[in-house]
PDB file of C-alpha atoms in Angstrom:
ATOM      1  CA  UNK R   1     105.873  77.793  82.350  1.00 45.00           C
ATOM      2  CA  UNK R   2     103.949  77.602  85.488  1.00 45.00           C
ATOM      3  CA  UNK R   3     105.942  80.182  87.501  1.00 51.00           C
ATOM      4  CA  UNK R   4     105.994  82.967  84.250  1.00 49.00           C
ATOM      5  CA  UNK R   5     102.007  82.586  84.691  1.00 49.00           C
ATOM      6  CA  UNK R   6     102.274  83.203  88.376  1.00 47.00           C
ATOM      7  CA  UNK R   7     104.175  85.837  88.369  1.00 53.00           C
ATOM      8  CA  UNK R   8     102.671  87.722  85.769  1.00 56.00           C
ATOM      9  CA  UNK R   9      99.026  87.116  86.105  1.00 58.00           C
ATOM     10  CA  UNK R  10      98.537  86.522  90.069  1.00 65.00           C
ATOM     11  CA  UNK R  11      98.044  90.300  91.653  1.00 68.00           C
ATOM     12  CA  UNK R  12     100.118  91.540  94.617  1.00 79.00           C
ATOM     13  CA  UNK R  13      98.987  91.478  97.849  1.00 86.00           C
ATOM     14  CA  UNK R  14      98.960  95.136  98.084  1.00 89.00           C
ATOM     15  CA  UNK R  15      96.075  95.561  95.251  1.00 90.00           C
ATOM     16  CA  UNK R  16      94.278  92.893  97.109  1.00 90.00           C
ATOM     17  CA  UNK R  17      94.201  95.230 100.521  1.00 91.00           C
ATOM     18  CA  UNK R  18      93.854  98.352  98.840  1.00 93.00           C
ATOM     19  CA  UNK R  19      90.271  96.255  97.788  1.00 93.00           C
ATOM     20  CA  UNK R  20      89.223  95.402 100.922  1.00 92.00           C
ATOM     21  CA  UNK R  21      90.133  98.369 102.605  1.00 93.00           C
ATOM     22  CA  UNK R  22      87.876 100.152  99.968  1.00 93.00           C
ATOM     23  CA  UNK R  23      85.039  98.046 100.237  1.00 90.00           C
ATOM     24  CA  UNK R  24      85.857  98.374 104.734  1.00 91.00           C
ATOM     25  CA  UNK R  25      85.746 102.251 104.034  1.00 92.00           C
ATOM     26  CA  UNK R  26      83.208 102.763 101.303  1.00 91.00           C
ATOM     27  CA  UNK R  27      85.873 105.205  99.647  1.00 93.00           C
ATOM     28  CA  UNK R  28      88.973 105.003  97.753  1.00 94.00           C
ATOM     29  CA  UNK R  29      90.010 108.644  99.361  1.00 94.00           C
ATOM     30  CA  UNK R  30      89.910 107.127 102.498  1.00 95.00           C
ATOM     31  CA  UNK R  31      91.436 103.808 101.967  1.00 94.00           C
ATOM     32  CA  UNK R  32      93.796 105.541  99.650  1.00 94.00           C
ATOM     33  CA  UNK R  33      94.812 107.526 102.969  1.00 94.00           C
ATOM     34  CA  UNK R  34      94.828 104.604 105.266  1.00 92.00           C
ATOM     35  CA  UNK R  35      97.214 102.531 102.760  1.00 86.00           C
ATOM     36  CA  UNK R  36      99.663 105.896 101.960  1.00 92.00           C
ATOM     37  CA  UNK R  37      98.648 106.291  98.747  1.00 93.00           C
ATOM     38  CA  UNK R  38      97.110 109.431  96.488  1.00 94.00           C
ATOM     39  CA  UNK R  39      93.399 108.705  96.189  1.00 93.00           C
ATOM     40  CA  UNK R  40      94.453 108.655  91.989  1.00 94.00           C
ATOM     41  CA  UNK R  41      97.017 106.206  92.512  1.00 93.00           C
ATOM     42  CA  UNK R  42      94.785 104.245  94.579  1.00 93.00           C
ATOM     43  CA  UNK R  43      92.082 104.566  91.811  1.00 92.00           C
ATOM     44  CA  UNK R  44      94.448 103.152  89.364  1.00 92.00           C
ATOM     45  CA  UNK R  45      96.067 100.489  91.360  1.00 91.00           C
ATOM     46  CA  UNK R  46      92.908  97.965  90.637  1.00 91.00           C
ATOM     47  CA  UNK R  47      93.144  98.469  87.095  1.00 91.00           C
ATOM     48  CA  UNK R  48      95.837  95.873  85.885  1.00 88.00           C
ATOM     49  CA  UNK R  49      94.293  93.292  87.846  1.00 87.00           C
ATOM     50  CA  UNK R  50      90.864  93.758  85.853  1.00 89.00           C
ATOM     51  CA  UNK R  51      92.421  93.890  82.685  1.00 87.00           C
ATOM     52  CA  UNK R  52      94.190  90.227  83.845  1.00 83.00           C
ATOM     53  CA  UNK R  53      90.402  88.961  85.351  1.00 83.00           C
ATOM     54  CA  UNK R  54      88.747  91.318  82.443  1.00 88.00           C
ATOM     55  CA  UNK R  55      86.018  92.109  84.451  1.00 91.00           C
ATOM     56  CA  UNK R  56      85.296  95.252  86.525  1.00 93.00           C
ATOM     57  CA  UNK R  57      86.043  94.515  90.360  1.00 92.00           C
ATOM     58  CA  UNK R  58      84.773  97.807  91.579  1.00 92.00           C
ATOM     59  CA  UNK R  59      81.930  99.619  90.512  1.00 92.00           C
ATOM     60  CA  UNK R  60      82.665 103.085  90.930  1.00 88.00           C
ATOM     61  CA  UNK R  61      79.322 104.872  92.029  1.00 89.00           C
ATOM     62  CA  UNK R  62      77.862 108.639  93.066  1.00 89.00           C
ATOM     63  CA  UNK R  63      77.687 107.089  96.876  1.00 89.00           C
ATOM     64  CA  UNK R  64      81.229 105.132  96.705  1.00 89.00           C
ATOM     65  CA  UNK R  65      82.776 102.397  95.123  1.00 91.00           C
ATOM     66  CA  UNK R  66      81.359  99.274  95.457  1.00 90.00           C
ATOM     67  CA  UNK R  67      82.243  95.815  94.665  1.00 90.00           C
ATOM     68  CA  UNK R  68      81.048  93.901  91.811  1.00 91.00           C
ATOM     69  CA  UNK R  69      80.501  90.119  91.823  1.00 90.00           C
ATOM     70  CA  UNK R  70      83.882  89.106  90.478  1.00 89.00           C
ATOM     71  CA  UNK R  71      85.067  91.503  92.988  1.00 89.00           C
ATOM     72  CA  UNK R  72      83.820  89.862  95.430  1.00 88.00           C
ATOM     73  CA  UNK R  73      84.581  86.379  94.675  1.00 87.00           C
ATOM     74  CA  UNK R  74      88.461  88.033  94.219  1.00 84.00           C
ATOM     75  CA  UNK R  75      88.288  88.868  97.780  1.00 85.00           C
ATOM     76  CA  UNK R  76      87.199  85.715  99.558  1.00 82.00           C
ATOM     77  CA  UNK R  77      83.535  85.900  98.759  1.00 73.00           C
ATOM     78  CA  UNK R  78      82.486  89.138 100.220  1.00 68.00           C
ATOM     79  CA  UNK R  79      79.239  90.460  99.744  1.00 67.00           C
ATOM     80  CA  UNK R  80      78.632  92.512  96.161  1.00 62.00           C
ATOM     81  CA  UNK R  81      76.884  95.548  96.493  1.00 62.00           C
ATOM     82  CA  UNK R  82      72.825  95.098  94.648  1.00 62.00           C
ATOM     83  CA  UNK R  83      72.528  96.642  91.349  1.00 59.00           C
TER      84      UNK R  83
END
């Protein structure tokens, strides 16, 4: 039924911030911080939601995560980072 899909495939709002306050930040340490979480926890936290979309949403990086096209488009259509 329509509610069994919403409820298990929609994220939560929280995984949604934690995104944009990583892409704000340019680090999951730091958003990880500003949301309360361990930086692992808040590495993890994106990861059932790009199983569900089954693409990556952040590309993880030597200079700091950055979001991937799909990522973007998750989040309202902010701006991917360039390959």
């Amino acid at each position: 039924s329509y509610s069994w899909y919403m409820t298990t495939h929609w994220p939560d709002l929280a995984t949604l911030e934690l995104l944009l306050l990583v892409d704000d930040r340019g680090s999951i340490g730091r958003a990880a911080g500003a949301f309360g979480l361990s930086q692992a926890s808040a590495s993890r936290r994106p990861n059932p939601l790009e199983r569900t979309v089954r693409v990556p949403l952040l590309e993880r990086r030597t200079n700091g995560p950055h979001l991937t096209p799909p990522g973007a488009a998750v989040l309202g259509g902010r701006r991917a980072a360039p390959p």
